[in-house]
Amino acid sequence: MSDHSHHFIRPEILAAGGYSPGEQPLSTEIIKLNTNEHPYRASEKVFEAVIGVLEQGLSRYPDPSASEFCHEASKLYGVPSDWILCGNGSDDILSIIMRAFVGPGNRIRLPYPCYFLYKTLAELQGALLEMVRYEKDWSLPSVFTDDVVPPHRLHASATACALASEGRLKLAFLPNPTSPSGLMIAPEQVLELAQRLPCPLVVDEAYADFAGTNCIGLVERCEKIIISRTLSKSYALAGLRFGFLIARPEIIRQLGKVKNVYDCDSISIAAASAAIRDQDWLKIYTGKILATRNRLTAEMRRMGFHVTESHANFIWNTHPEISLPSIYTYLRKNGILLRYFDYPGWGDGLRISVGTDEQIDRCLQLIEEECDRLR
Ligand SMILES: *Cc1c(COP(=O)(O)O)cnc(C)c1O
């Protein structure tokens, strides 16, 4: 029996692949080192703030501009509060930006390989994707900022690259630090990229708290720069859904028309505000993660893996001889989830999120066992 129920849906949606997130097993026995979540519990101040909201009841609509959070973020980052827009996680922020800037037939630019959500969101807009391949050492080729990129520098994607020179370039995306490599481009170089590009540049700083430096200061110096942030990774709040962006107030005003009025609820606004007020928590737990990451990196290198220099809470591993899928499968069988990526036209690798010291010890032990077996 044929079902025609979906035939009136827009062709862009029918053609889109949709986003496939990393696995979220329901069992709590599994050690998750696959989606870059924080392994520790968020600041107790967050839970106190949540209880405070619950005690007042939930009968009122939330503050549509999340002004409590904007006020805190303004103090923390030294930008005026009307330069900040809050959303339901940074995925929501990225979706708001995409819907506001990009229409059918427009072009957007991103590096390859990188975070896949940009591609998914662009497909929904009927936009053309230009994915500029990183060099083999993960440096960004200078053609990234040219209006027209020669096709052989682009990853061949589903949305015809042959058309790539038509349509206007509307937006470029740069995760910084980027996933899966964890590498980072220095703020001064990001400024140069933005100045050379013929369109605005979205700097996705999901991991910037682990990096020690960031591009927030550039927004004042260059109107083309938009910063996207999330509390999911460094503040251990992936389950809460809170993200925000920093841009010029003229942009914020326009994006305010695009966002859902109540995309941040009372609980998330209070919790997120409490989280960024507690900078002592951030400092202590970021320090723990970085110490564990450096130990993990050293151990993986000792076992012969090539590990990029991460500025985030995960590391990217390749190996000249050993089969990475076998390691992935062996750890999975033993209750540890990692992320194995095989990027067509690029190569494969194993991404390991930094867990607690105990989780990483177990992970290293299993990797060593499997390496010994494979040798
Ligand atoms: C995890 C991640 C996000 C998504 O963050 P949420 O706020 O949880 O939606 C955005 N960008 C990059 C590069 C990420 O790795």
Coordinates of C-alpha atoms and ligand atoms in Angstrom, one line a residue:
M1 CA 0.0 0.0 0.0
S2 CA 1.5 3.3 -1.0
D3 CA 1.3 6.2 1.3
H4 CA 1.3 9.7 -0.2
S5 CA 1.0 11.5 3.1
H6 CA 4.3 13.3 2.8
H7 CA 4.0 14.5 -0.8
F8 CA 3.2 18.1 0.0
I9 CA 6.4 18.5 2.1
R10 CA 9.0 20.8 0.5
P11 CA 11.4 19.1 -1.8
E12 CA 14.4 20.5 0.1
I13 CA 13.2 18.5 3.2
L14 CA 12.5 15.3 1.2
A15 CA 16.0 15.5 -0.2
A16 CA 17.8 16.3 3.1
G17 CA 19.7 13.6 4.9
G18 CA 18.8 14.7 8.4
Y19 CA 21.3 14.8 11.3
S20 CA 22.5 11.6 12.9
P21 CA 23.7 12.4 16.4
G22 CA 26.1 10.2 18.4
E23 CA 24.6 7.2 20.1
Q24 CA 22.8 7.9 23.5
P25 CA 22.4 4.5 25.1
L26 CA 19.7 4.3 27.7
S27 CA 21.8 2.1 30.0
T28 CA 23.8 4.1 32.5
E29 CA 26.4 1.2 32.7
I30 CA 27.9 2.3 29.5
I31 CA 30.9 4.7 29.6
K32 CA 30.2 7.4 27.1
L33 CA 33.3 8.9 25.5
N34 CA 31.5 9.5 22.1
T35 CA 29.8 12.9 22.2
N36 CA 32.1 15.2 24.1
E37 CA 29.8 15.5 27.1
H38 CA 31.4 16.6 30.4
P39 CA 32.0 13.6 32.7
Y40 CA 31.3 15.5 36.0
R41 CA 28.2 16.9 37.6
A42 CA 27.5 20.6 37.0
S43 CA 27.9 23.2 39.7
E44 CA 25.5 22.7 42.7
K45 CA 24.5 26.4 42.2
V46 CA 22.8 25.3 39.0
F47 CA 20.6 22.8 40.9
E48 CA 19.8 25.3 43.6
A49 CA 18.7 27.8 40.9
V50 CA 16.5 25.1 39.3
I51 CA 14.8 24.4 42.7
G52 CA 14.2 28.1 43.2
V53 CA 12.3 28.3 39.9
L54 CA 10.3 25.2 40.7
E55 CA 9.3 26.7 44.1
Q56 CA 7.8 29.7 42.3
G57 CA 5.8 27.4 40.1
L58 CA 5.8 27.3 36.3
S59 CA 2.5 29.1 35.5
R60 CA 4.2 32.2 34.0
Y61 CA 5.8 32.5 30.5
P62 CA 9.6 32.9 30.7
D63 CA 11.4 36.2 30.0
P64 CA 11.6 36.1 26.2
S65 CA 15.0 37.9 26.1
A66 CA 16.5 35.9 28.9
S67 CA 17.8 39.2 30.4
E68 CA 19.1 37.6 33.6
F69 CA 21.5 35.5 31.5
C70 CA 22.4 38.4 29.1
H71 CA 23.3 40.5 32.1
E72 CA 25.6 37.9 33.6
A73 CA 27.2 37.1 30.2
S74 CA 27.7 40.8 29.6
K75 CA 29.7 41.2 32.9
L76 CA 31.7 38.0 32.2
Y77 CA 32.6 38.7 28.6
G78 CA 32.8 42.5 28.6
V79 CA 30.2 43.0 25.9
P80 CA 27.0 45.0 26.1
S81 CA 24.0 42.9 26.9
D82 CA 22.2 43.8 23.6
W83 CA 25.0 42.0 21.8
I84 CA 23.8 38.7 23.2
L85 CA 21.0 36.4 22.0
C86 CA 20.0 33.2 23.8
G87 CA 18.6 30.0 22.4
N88 CA 17.8 26.4 23.1
G89 CA 21.3 25.1 22.8
S90 CA 23.8 26.3 20.2
D91 CA 22.1 24.0 17.7
D92 CA 19.1 26.3 18.0
I93 CA 21.4 29.3 17.7
L94 CA 23.0 27.9 14.5
S95 CA 19.5 27.2 13.1
I96 CA 18.4 30.8 13.8
I97 CA 21.5 32.2 12.1
M98 CA 21.0 29.9 9.1
R99 CA 17.3 30.8 8.7
A100 CA 18.1 34.5 9.0
F101 CA 21.0 34.7 6.5
V102 CA 20.6 31.9 4.0
G103 CA 17.9 31.3 1.4
P104 CA 17.3 28.9 -1.5
G105 CA 20.2 28.8 -4.0
N106 CA 22.6 30.8 -1.7
R107 CA 26.0 29.4 -1.0
I108 CA 27.5 28.7 2.4
R109 CA 31.1 27.7 3.2
L110 CA 32.5 25.4 5.7
P111 CA 35.7 23.4 6.2
Y112 CA 35.7 19.6 5.7
P113 CA 35.6 17.5 7.7
C114 CA 33.8 19.3 10.5
Y115 CA 30.6 19.4 12.6
F116 CA 27.8 17.9 10.4
L117 CA 24.9 20.0 11.7
Y118 CA 25.8 23.0 9.4
K119 CA 25.2 20.8 6.4
T120 CA 21.9 19.5 7.7
L121 CA 20.6 23.0 8.4
A122 CA 21.8 24.3 5.0
E123 CA 20.0 21.5 3.2
L124 CA 16.7 22.6 4.9
Q125 CA 17.2 26.1 3.5
G126 CA 17.9 24.7 0.0
A127 CA 21.3 26.2 0.1
L128 CA 24.4 25.1 -1.8
L129 CA 27.3 23.8 0.3
E130 CA 30.9 24.5 -0.3
M131 CA 33.0 22.2 2.0
V132 CA 36.6 23.3 1.6
R133 CA 38.9 20.3 2.4
Y134 CA 41.5 20.9 5.2
E135 CA 45.1 20.2 4.2
K136 CA 46.4 16.9 5.4
D137 CA 47.9 18.6 8.4
W138 CA 44.5 20.2 9.2
S139 CA 45.5 23.7 8.2
L140 CA 42.8 25.7 6.4
P141 CA 43.7 26.4 2.8
S142 CA 43.7 30.1 1.9
V143 CA 41.1 29.5 -0.8
F144 CA 38.6 29.2 2.1
T145 CA 38.2 33.0 2.0
D146 CA 38.0 33.4 -1.8
D147 CA 34.6 34.2 -3.3
V148 CA 35.0 31.3 -5.8
V149 CA 36.8 28.1 -4.7
P150 CA 38.1 25.8 -7.5
P151 CA 36.0 22.6 -7.4
H152 CA 39.0 20.3 -6.8
R153 CA 39.5 21.9 -3.4
L154 CA 35.9 21.1 -2.4
H155 CA 34.5 17.9 -0.9
A156 CA 32.0 16.5 -3.4
S157 CA 28.8 16.7 -1.5
A158 CA 25.2 15.8 -2.4
T159 CA 24.2 19.4 -3.2
A160 CA 25.8 19.9 -6.5
C161 CA 29.2 21.5 -6.3
A162 CA 29.0 22.1 -10.0
L163 CA 26.6 24.9 -9.2
A164 CA 28.9 26.3 -6.6
S165 CA 30.0 29.3 -8.5
E166 CA 26.3 30.4 -9.0
G167 CA 24.4 32.1 -6.2
R168 CA 25.7 34.4 -3.6
L169 CA 28.0 33.4 -0.8
K170 CA 26.0 34.3 2.3
L171 CA 27.7 32.7 5.3
A172 CA 30.9 30.9 6.3
F173 CA 31.2 28.6 9.4
L174 CA 34.4 28.0 11.4
P175 CA 34.2 25.7 14.5
N176 CA 37.1 26.9 16.7
P177 CA 38.5 24.7 18.3
T178 CA 37.2 22.4 15.7
S179 CA 36.0 18.8 15.9
P180 CA 37.2 16.1 15.3
S181 CA 40.8 17.4 15.4
G182 CA 40.5 19.7 18.4
L183 CA 42.8 22.1 16.7
M184 CA 42.4 25.8 16.9
I185 CA 43.1 28.9 14.8
A186 CA 44.5 31.9 16.8
P187 CA 42.1 34.9 17.1
E188 CA 44.3 37.2 15.1
Q189 CA 44.1 34.8 12.2
V190 CA 40.4 34.4 12.5
L191 CA 40.1 38.2 12.2
E192 CA 42.1 38.0 9.0
L193 CA 39.9 35.3 7.6
A194 CA 36.8 37.3 8.4
Q195 CA 38.2 40.4 6.8
R196 CA 39.1 38.5 3.6
L197 CA 35.7 36.7 3.3
P198 CA 33.0 38.4 1.2
C199 CA 30.3 37.3 3.8
P200 CA 29.8 37.1 7.6
L201 CA 31.8 34.4 9.5
V202 CA 30.1 32.3 12.3
V203 CA 32.8 31.2 14.8
D204 CA 31.4 28.2 16.6
E205 CA 33.1 28.3 20.0
A206 CA 31.4 25.2 21.5
Y207 CA 34.8 24.2 23.0
A208 CA 36.5 27.6 23.6
D209 CA 36.4 27.3 27.4
F210 CA 38.9 24.5 27.1
A211 CA 41.2 26.5 24.9
G212 CA 42.4 29.4 27.0
T213 CA 41.6 32.0 24.3
N214 CA 38.6 32.9 22.2
C215 CA 37.3 35.3 19.6
I216 CA 34.7 37.2 21.5
G217 CA 36.9 40.4 21.5
L218 CA 36.8 40.3 17.7
V219 CA 33.1 41.1 17.4
E220 CA 33.9 44.7 18.4
R221 CA 36.7 44.9 15.8
C222 CA 34.8 43.3 12.9
E223 CA 31.1 43.5 12.2
K224 CA 31.3 40.3 10.1
I225 CA 32.0 38.1 13.1
I226 CA 29.3 36.2 14.9
I227 CA 30.2 34.0 17.9
S228 CA 28.2 30.9 18.9
R229 CA 28.5 29.4 22.4
T230 CA 27.0 26.6 24.3
L231 CA 26.8 25.5 28.0
S232 CA 26.6 21.9 26.9
K233 CA 30.3 21.0 26.9
S234 CA 32.4 23.1 29.4
Y235 CA 29.6 23.7 31.9
A236 CA 28.4 20.0 31.9
L237 CA 24.8 21.0 30.9
A238 CA 24.1 19.2 27.6
G239 CA 20.8 18.0 29.1
L240 CA 19.7 21.5 29.8
R241 CA 19.8 23.0 26.3
F242 CA 21.2 26.5 26.5
G243 CA 23.3 28.3 24.0
F244 CA 23.9 31.9 23.0
L245 CA 25.5 34.1 20.4
I246 CA 27.4 37.3 20.5
A247 CA 27.2 39.7 17.5
R248 CA 26.5 43.3 16.7
P249 CA 23.2 44.6 18.1
E250 CA 21.9 45.3 14.6
I251 CA 22.2 41.6 13.8
I252 CA 20.8 40.6 17.2
R253 CA 17.7 42.7 16.5
Q254 CA 17.0 40.9 13.2
L255 CA 17.7 37.5 14.6
G256 CA 15.2 38.3 17.4
K257 CA 12.5 38.1 14.7
V258 CA 13.5 34.6 13.6
K259 CA 13.9 32.9 17.0
N260 CA 11.0 31.2 18.8
V261 CA 9.8 33.7 21.4
Y262 CA 10.1 31.2 24.3
D263 CA 12.9 28.9 23.2
C264 CA 14.6 29.3 26.6
D265 CA 12.3 28.3 29.5
S266 CA 12.4 29.6 33.0
I267 CA 14.4 26.7 34.3
S268 CA 17.1 26.9 31.7
I269 CA 17.5 30.7 32.0
A270 CA 18.0 30.5 35.8
A271 CA 20.2 27.4 35.6
A272 CA 22.4 28.9 32.8
S273 CA 22.8 32.2 34.7
A274 CA 23.8 30.3 37.9
A275 CA 26.3 28.2 35.9
I276 CA 28.2 31.2 34.4
R277 CA 28.1 33.0 37.8
D278 CA 30.1 30.1 39.2
Q279 CA 33.4 30.7 37.5
D280 CA 35.3 28.9 40.3
W281 CA 33.5 25.6 39.2
L282 CA 34.5 26.2 35.6
K283 CA 38.1 26.8 36.5
I284 CA 38.4 23.7 38.7
Y285 CA 36.6 21.3 36.3
T286 CA 38.3 22.6 33.2
G287 CA 41.6 22.1 34.9
K288 CA 40.6 18.4 35.7
I289 CA 39.6 17.8 32.1
L290 CA 42.8 19.3 30.7
A291 CA 45.0 17.3 33.1
T292 CA 43.2 14.0 32.1
R293 CA 43.3 15.0 28.4
N294 CA 47.1 15.5 28.5
R295 CA 47.6 12.1 30.2
L296 CA 45.3 10.4 27.7
T297 CA 47.2 12.1 24.8
A298 CA 50.6 11.0 26.2
E299 CA 49.4 7.4 26.7
M300 CA 47.9 7.1 23.2
R301 CA 51.1 8.4 21.7
R302 CA 53.1 5.9 23.7
M303 CA 51.0 3.2 22.0
G304 CA 51.9 4.5 18.6
F305 CA 48.9 6.6 17.8
H306 CA 49.1 9.9 16.1
V307 CA 47.2 12.4 18.2
T308 CA 46.5 16.0 17.1
E309 CA 47.2 18.8 19.6
S310 CA 43.8 19.2 21.1
H311 CA 42.5 22.5 22.5
A312 CA 39.2 20.8 23.5
N313 CA 37.8 18.1 25.7
F314 CA 38.4 15.3 23.2
I315 CA 41.4 13.9 21.2
W316 CA 41.6 12.7 17.6
N317 CA 43.6 9.5 17.0
T318 CA 44.9 7.8 13.9
H319 CA 47.3 4.9 13.7
P320 CA 49.7 3.9 10.9
E321 CA 49.0 0.1 11.2
I322 CA 46.3 -0.7 13.6
S323 CA 42.6 -1.0 12.5
L324 CA 40.6 1.7 14.2
P325 CA 37.2 0.0 13.7
S326 CA 38.6 -3.1 15.6
I327 CA 39.4 -0.9 18.5
Y328 CA 36.0 0.8 18.4
T329 CA 34.3 -2.6 18.3
Y330 CA 36.3 -4.1 21.1
L331 CA 35.7 -1.2 23.4
R332 CA 32.0 -1.2 22.5
K333 CA 31.7 -4.8 23.4
N334 CA 33.3 -4.0 26.8
G335 CA 31.0 -1.1 27.6
I336 CA 32.9 1.9 26.3
L337 CA 31.6 4.0 23.5
L338 CA 34.0 6.0 21.4
R339 CA 33.3 7.8 18.1
Y340 CA 34.7 6.3 14.9
F341 CA 34.6 8.6 11.9
D342 CA 35.4 7.6 8.3
Y343 CA 35.2 10.8 6.2
P344 CA 34.9 10.0 2.5
G345 CA 37.8 11.6 0.6
W346 CA 39.6 12.4 3.8
G347 CA 40.3 9.4 6.0
D348 CA 39.3 7.9 9.3
G349 CA 40.1 8.3 12.9
L350 CA 38.9 7.6 16.5
R351 CA 37.6 10.5 18.6
I352 CA 37.8 10.0 22.3
S353 CA 36.0 12.4 24.7
V354 CA 37.8 13.1 27.9
G355 CA 36.1 11.3 30.8
T356 CA 37.0 10.9 34.4
D357 CA 40.4 9.5 35.3
E358 CA 38.8 6.1 36.1
Q359 CA 37.0 6.0 32.8
I360 CA 40.1 7.0 30.9
D361 CA 42.2 4.3 32.7
R362 CA 39.7 1.6 31.7
C363 CA 39.6 3.0 28.2
L364 CA 43.4 2.9 27.9
Q365 CA 43.6 -0.6 29.3
L366 CA 41.1 -1.9 26.7
I367 CA 42.9 -0.1 23.9
E368 CA 46.2 -1.6 24.9
E369 CA 44.7 -5.1 25.1
E370 CA 43.3 -4.8 21.6
C371 CA 46.5 -3.3 20.2
D372 CA 48.4 -6.3 21.6
R373 CA 46.0 -8.7 20.1
L374 CA 46.2 -7.0 16.7
R375 CA 50.0 -6.8 16.5
Ligands
LIG1 C1 28.4 20.0 20.6 C2 28.5 21.0 19.6 C3 27.5 22.0 19.4 C4 26.1 21.8 19.9 O1 25.9 22.3 21.2 P1 24.5 22.3 21.8 O2 24.5 23.6 22.5 O3 24.4 21.1 22.7 O4 23.4 22.3 20.7 C5 27.7 23.0 18.4 N1 28.8 23.1 17.7 C6 29.8 22.2 17.9 C7 31.0 22.3 17.0 C8 29.7 21.1 18.8 O5 30.6 20.2 18.9

